[in-house]
mmCIF file with all atom_site columns, C-alpha atoms in Angstrom:
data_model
loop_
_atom_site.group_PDB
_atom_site.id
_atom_site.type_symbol
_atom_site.label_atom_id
_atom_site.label_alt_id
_atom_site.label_comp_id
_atom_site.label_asym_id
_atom_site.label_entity_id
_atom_site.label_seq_id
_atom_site.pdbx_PDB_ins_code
_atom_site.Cartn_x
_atom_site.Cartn_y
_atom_site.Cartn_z
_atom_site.occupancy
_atom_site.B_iso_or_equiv
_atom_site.pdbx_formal_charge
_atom_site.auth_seq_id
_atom_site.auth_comp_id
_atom_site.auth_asym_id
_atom_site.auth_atom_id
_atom_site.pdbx_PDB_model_num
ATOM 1   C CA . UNK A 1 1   ? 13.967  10.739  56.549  1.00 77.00 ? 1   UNK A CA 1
ATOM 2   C CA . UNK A 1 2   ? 15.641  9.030   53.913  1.00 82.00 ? 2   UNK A CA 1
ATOM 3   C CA . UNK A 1 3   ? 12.333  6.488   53.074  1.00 82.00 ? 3   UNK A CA 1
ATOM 4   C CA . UNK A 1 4   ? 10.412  10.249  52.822  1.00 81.00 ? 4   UNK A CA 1
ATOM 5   C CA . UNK A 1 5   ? 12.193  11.284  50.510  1.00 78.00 ? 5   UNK A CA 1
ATOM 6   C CA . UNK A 1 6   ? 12.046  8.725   47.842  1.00 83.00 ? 6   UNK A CA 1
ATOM 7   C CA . UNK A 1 7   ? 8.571   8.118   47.937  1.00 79.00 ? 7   UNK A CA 1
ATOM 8   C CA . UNK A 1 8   ? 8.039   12.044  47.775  1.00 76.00 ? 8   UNK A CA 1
ATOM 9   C CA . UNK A 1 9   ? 10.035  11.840  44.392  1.00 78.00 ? 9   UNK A CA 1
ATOM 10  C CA . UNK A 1 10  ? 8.805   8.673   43.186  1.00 78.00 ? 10  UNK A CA 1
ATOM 11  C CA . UNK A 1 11  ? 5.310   10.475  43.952  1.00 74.00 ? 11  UNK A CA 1
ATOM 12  C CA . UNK A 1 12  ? 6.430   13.909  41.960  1.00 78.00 ? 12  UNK A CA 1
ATOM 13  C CA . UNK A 1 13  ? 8.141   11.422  38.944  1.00 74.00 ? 13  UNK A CA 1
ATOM 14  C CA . UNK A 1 14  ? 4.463   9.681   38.459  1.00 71.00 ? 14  UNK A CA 1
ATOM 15  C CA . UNK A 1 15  ? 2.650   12.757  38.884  1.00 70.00 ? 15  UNK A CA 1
ATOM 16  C CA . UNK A 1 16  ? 4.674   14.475  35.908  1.00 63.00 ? 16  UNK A CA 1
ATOM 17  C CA . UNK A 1 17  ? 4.131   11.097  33.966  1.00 58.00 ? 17  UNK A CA 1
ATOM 18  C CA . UNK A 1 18  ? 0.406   11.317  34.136  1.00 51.00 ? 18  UNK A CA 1
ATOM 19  C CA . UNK A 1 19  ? 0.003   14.511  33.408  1.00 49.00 ? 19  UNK A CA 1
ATOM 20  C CA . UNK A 1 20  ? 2.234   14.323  30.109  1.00 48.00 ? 20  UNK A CA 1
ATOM 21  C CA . UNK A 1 21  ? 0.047   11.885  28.931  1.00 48.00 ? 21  UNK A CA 1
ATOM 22  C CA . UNK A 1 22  ? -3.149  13.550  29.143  1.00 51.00 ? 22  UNK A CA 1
ATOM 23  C CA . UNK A 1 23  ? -1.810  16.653  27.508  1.00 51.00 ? 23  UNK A CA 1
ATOM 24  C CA . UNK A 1 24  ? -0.753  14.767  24.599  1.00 50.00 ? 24  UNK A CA 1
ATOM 25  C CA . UNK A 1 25  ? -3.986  13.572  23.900  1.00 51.00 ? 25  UNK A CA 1
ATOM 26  C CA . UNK A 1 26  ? -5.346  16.692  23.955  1.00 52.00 ? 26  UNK A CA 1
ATOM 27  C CA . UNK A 1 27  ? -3.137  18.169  21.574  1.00 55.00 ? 27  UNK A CA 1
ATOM 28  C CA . UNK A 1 28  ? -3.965  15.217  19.144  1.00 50.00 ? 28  UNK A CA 1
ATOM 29  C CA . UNK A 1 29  ? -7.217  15.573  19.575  1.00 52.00 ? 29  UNK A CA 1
ATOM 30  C CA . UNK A 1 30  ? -6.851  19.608  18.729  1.00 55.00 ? 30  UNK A CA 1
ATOM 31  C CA . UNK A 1 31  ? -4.304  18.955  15.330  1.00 52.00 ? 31  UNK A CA 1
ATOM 32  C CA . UNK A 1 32  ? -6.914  15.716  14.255  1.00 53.00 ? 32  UNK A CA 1
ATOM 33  C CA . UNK A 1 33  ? -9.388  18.156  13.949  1.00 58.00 ? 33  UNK A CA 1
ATOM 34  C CA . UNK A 1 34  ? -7.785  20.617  11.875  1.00 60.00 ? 34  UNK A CA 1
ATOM 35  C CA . UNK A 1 35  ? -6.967  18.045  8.749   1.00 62.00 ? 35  UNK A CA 1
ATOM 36  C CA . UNK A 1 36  ? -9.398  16.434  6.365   1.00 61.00 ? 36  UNK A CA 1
ATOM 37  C CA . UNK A 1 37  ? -9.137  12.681  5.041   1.00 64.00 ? 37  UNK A CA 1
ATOM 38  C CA . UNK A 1 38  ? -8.601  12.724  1.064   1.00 70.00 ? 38  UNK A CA 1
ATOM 39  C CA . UNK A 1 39  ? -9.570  9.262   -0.381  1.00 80.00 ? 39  UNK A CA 1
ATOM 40  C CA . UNK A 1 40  ? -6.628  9.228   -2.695  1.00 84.00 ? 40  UNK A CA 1
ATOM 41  C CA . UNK A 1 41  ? -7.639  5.904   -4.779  1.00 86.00 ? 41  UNK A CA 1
ATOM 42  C CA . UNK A 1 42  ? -11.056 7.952   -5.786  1.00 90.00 ? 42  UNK A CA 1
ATOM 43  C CA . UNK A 1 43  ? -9.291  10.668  -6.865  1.00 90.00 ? 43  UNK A CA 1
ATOM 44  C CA . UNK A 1 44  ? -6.866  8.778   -9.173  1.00 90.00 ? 44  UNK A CA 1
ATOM 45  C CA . UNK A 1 45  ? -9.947  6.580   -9.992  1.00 91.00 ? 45  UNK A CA 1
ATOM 46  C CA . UNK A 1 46  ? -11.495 10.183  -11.404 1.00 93.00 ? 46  UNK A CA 1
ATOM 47  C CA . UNK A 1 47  ? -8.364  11.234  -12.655 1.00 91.00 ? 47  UNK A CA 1
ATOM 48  C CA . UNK A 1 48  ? -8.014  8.090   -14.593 1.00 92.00 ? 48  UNK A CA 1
ATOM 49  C CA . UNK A 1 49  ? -11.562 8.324   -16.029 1.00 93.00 ? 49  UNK A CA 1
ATOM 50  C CA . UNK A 1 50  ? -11.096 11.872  -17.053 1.00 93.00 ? 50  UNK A CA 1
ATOM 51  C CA . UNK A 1 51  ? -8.520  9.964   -19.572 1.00 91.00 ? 51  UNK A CA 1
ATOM 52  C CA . UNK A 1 52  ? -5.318  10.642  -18.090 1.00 91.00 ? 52  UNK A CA 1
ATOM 53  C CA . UNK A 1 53  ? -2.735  8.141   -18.455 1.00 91.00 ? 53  UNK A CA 1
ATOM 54  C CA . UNK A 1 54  ? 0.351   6.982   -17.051 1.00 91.00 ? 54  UNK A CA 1
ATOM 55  C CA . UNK A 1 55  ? 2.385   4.086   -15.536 1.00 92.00 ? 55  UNK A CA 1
ATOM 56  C CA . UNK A 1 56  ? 2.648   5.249   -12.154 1.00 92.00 ? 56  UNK A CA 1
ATOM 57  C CA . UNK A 1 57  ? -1.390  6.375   -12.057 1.00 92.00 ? 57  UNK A CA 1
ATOM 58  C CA . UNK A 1 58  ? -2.093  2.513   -13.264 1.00 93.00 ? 58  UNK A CA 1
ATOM 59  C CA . UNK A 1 59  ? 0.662   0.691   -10.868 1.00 93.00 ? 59  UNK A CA 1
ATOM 60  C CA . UNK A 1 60  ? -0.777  2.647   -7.680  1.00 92.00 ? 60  UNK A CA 1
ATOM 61  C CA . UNK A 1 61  ? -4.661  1.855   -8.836  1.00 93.00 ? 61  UNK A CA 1
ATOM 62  C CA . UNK A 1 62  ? -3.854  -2.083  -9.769  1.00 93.00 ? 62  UNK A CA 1
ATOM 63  C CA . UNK A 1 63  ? -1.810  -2.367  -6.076  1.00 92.00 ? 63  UNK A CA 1
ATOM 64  C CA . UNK A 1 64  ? -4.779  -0.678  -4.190  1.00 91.00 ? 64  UNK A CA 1
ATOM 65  C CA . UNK A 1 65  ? -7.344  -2.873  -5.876  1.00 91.00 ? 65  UNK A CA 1
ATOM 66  C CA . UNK A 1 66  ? -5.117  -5.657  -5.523  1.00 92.00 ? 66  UNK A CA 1
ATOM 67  C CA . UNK A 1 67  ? -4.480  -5.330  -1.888  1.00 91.00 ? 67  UNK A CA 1
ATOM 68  C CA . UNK A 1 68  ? -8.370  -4.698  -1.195  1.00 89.00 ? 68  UNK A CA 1
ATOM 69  C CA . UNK A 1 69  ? -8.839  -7.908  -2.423  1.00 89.00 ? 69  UNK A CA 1
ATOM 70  C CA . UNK A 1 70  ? -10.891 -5.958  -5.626  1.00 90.00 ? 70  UNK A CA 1
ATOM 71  C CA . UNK A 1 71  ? -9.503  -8.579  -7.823  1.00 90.00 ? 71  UNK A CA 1
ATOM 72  C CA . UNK A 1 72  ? -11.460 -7.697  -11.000 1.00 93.00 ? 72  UNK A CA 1
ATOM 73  C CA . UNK A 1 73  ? -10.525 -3.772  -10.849 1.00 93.00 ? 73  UNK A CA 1
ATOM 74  C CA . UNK A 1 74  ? -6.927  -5.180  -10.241 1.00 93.00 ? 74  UNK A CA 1
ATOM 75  C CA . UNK A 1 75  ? -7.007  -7.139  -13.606 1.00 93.00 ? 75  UNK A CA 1
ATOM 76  C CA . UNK A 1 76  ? -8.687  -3.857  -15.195 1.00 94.00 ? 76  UNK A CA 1
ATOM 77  C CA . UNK A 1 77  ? -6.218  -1.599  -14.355 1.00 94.00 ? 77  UNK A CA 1
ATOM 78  C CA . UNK A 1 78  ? -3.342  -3.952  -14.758 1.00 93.00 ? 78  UNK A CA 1
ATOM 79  C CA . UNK A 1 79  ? -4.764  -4.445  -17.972 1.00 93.00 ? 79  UNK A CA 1
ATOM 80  C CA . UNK A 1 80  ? -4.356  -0.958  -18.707 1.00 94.00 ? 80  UNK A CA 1
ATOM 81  C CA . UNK A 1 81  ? -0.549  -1.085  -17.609 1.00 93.00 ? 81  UNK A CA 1
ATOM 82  C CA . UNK A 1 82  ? 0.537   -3.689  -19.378 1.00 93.00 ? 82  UNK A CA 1
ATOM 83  C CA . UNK A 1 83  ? -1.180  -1.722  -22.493 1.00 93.00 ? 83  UNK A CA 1
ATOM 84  C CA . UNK A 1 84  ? 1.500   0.790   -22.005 1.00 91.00 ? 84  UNK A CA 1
ATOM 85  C CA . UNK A 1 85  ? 4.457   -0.885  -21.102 1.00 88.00 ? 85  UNK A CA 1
ATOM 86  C CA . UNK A 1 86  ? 6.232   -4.542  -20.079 1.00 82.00 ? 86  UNK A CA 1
ATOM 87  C CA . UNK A 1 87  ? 9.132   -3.373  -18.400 1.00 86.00 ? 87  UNK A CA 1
ATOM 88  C CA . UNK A 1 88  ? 7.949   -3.638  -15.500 1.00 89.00 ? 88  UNK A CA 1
ATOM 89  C CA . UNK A 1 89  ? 8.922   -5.749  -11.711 1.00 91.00 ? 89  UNK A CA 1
ATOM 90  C CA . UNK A 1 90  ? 8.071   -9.675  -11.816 1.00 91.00 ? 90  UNK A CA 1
ATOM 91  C CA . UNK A 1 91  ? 5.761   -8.296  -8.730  1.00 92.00 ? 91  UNK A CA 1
ATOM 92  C CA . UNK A 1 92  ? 3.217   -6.999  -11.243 1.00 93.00 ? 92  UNK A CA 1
ATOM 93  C CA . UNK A 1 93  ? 3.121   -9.691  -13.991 1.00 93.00 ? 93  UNK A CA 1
ATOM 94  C CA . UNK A 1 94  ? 2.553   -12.036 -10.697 1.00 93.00 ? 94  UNK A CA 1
ATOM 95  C CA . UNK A 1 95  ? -0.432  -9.763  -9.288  1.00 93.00 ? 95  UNK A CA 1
ATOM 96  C CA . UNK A 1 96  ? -1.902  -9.265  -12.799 1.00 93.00 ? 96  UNK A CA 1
ATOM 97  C CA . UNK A 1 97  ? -1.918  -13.135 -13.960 1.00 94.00 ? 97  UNK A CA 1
ATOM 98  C CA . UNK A 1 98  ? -3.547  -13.904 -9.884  1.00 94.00 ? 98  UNK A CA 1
ATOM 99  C CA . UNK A 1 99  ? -6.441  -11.391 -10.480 1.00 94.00 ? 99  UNK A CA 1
ATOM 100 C CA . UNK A 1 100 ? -6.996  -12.964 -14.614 1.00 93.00 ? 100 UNK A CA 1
ATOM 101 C CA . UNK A 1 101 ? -6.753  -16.281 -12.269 1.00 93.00 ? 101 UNK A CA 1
ATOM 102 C CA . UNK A 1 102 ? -9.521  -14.656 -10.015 1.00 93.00 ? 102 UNK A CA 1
ATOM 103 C CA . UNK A 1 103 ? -11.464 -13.725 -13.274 1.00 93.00 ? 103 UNK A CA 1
ATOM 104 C CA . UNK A 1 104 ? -11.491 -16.741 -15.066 1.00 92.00 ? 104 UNK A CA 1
ATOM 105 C CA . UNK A 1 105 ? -8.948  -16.056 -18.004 1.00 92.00 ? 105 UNK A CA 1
ATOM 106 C CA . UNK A 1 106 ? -6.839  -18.435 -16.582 1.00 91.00 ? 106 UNK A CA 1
ATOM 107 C CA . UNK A 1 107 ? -5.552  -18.982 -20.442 1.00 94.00 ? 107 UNK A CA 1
ATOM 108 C CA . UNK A 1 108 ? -4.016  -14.478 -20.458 1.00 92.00 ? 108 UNK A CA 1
ATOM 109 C CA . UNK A 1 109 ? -3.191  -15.398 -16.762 1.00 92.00 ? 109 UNK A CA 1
ATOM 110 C CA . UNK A 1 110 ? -0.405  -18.339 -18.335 1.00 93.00 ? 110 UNK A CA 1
ATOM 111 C CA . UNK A 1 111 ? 0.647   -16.297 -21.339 1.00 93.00 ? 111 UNK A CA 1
ATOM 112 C CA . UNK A 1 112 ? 1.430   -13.617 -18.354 1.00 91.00 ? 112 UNK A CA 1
ATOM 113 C CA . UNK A 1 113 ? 3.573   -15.749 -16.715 1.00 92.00 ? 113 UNK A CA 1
ATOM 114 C CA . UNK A 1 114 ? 5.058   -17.656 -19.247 1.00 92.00 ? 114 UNK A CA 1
ATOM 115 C CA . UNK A 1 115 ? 6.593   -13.494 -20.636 1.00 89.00 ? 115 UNK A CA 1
ATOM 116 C CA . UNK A 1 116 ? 7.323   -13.287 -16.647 1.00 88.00 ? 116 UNK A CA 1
ATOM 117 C CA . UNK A 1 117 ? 9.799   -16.300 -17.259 1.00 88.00 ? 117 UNK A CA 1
ATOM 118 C CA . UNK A 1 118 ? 11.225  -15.416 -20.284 1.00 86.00 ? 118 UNK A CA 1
ATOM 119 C CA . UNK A 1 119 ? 11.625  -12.350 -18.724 1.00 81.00 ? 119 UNK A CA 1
ATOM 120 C CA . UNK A 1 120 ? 13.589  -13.537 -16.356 1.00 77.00 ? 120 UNK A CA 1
ATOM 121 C CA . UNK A 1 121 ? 15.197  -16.573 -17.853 1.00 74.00 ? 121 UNK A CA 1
ATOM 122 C CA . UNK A 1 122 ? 18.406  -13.596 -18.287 1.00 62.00 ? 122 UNK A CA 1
ATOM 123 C CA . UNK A 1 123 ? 18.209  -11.819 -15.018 1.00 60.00 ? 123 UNK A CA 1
ATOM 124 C CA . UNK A 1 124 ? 18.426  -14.821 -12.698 1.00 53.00 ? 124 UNK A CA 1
ATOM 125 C CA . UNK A 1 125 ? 22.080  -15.893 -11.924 1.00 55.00 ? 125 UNK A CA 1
ATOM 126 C CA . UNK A 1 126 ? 22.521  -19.812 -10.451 1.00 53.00 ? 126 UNK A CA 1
ATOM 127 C CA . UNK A 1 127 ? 25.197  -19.879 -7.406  1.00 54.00 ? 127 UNK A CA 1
ATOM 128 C CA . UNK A 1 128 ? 28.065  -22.073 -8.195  1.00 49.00 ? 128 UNK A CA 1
#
């Protein structure tokens, strides 16, 4: 009676499992269906040819080129950054003197790290 019983609850426990995962499926494939994909980088790529600019708009197109492996609109748009503004994370100087690298202007991509170590010749602290 007893070897009944658990495979009659293991059965129910598995039956409950299966059917849980088909409904969830189905309710992703209702909610995916409802939403549109927005191409974000192409709208800040319009935005920024409509003349708007800003840090933030130039720091979010240089990392998306720069991370698509679009090297030259990387050094463009970094370009443009470091027109507005040098205070900015070692991160960028680095990413902006690899895509002048990638361009060529390997002489802009040393004058961009040579400010990235004055720079931070004052911020790094040796450990005693």
């Amino acid at each position: 009676m007893q070897k009944k019983l658990i495979v009659l609850v293991v059965l129910i426990v598995f039956s409950f499992r299966a059917t849980a995962q088909n409904e969830a499926v189905y309710i992703t494939d209702k909610v995916s269906d409802k939403y549109a994909y927005v191409d974000i980088i192409k709208t800040y790529e319009k935005i920024a040819a409509k003349g708007y600019k800003s840090v933030d708009l130039f720091q979010k197109l240089g990392d998306s080129s720069y991370q698509h492996d679009k090297l030259e609109k990387a050094a463009d748009w970094y370009d443009k950054l470091f027109a507005m503004t040098s205070d900015l994370e070692p991160v960028y100087y680095y990413r902006y003197a690899e895509s002048l690298r990638f361009i060529c202007q390997n002489e802009k991509a040393d004058a961009i790290i040579e400010k990235l170590k004055r720079k931070s010749k004052g911020t790094i602290k040796k450990k005693v």
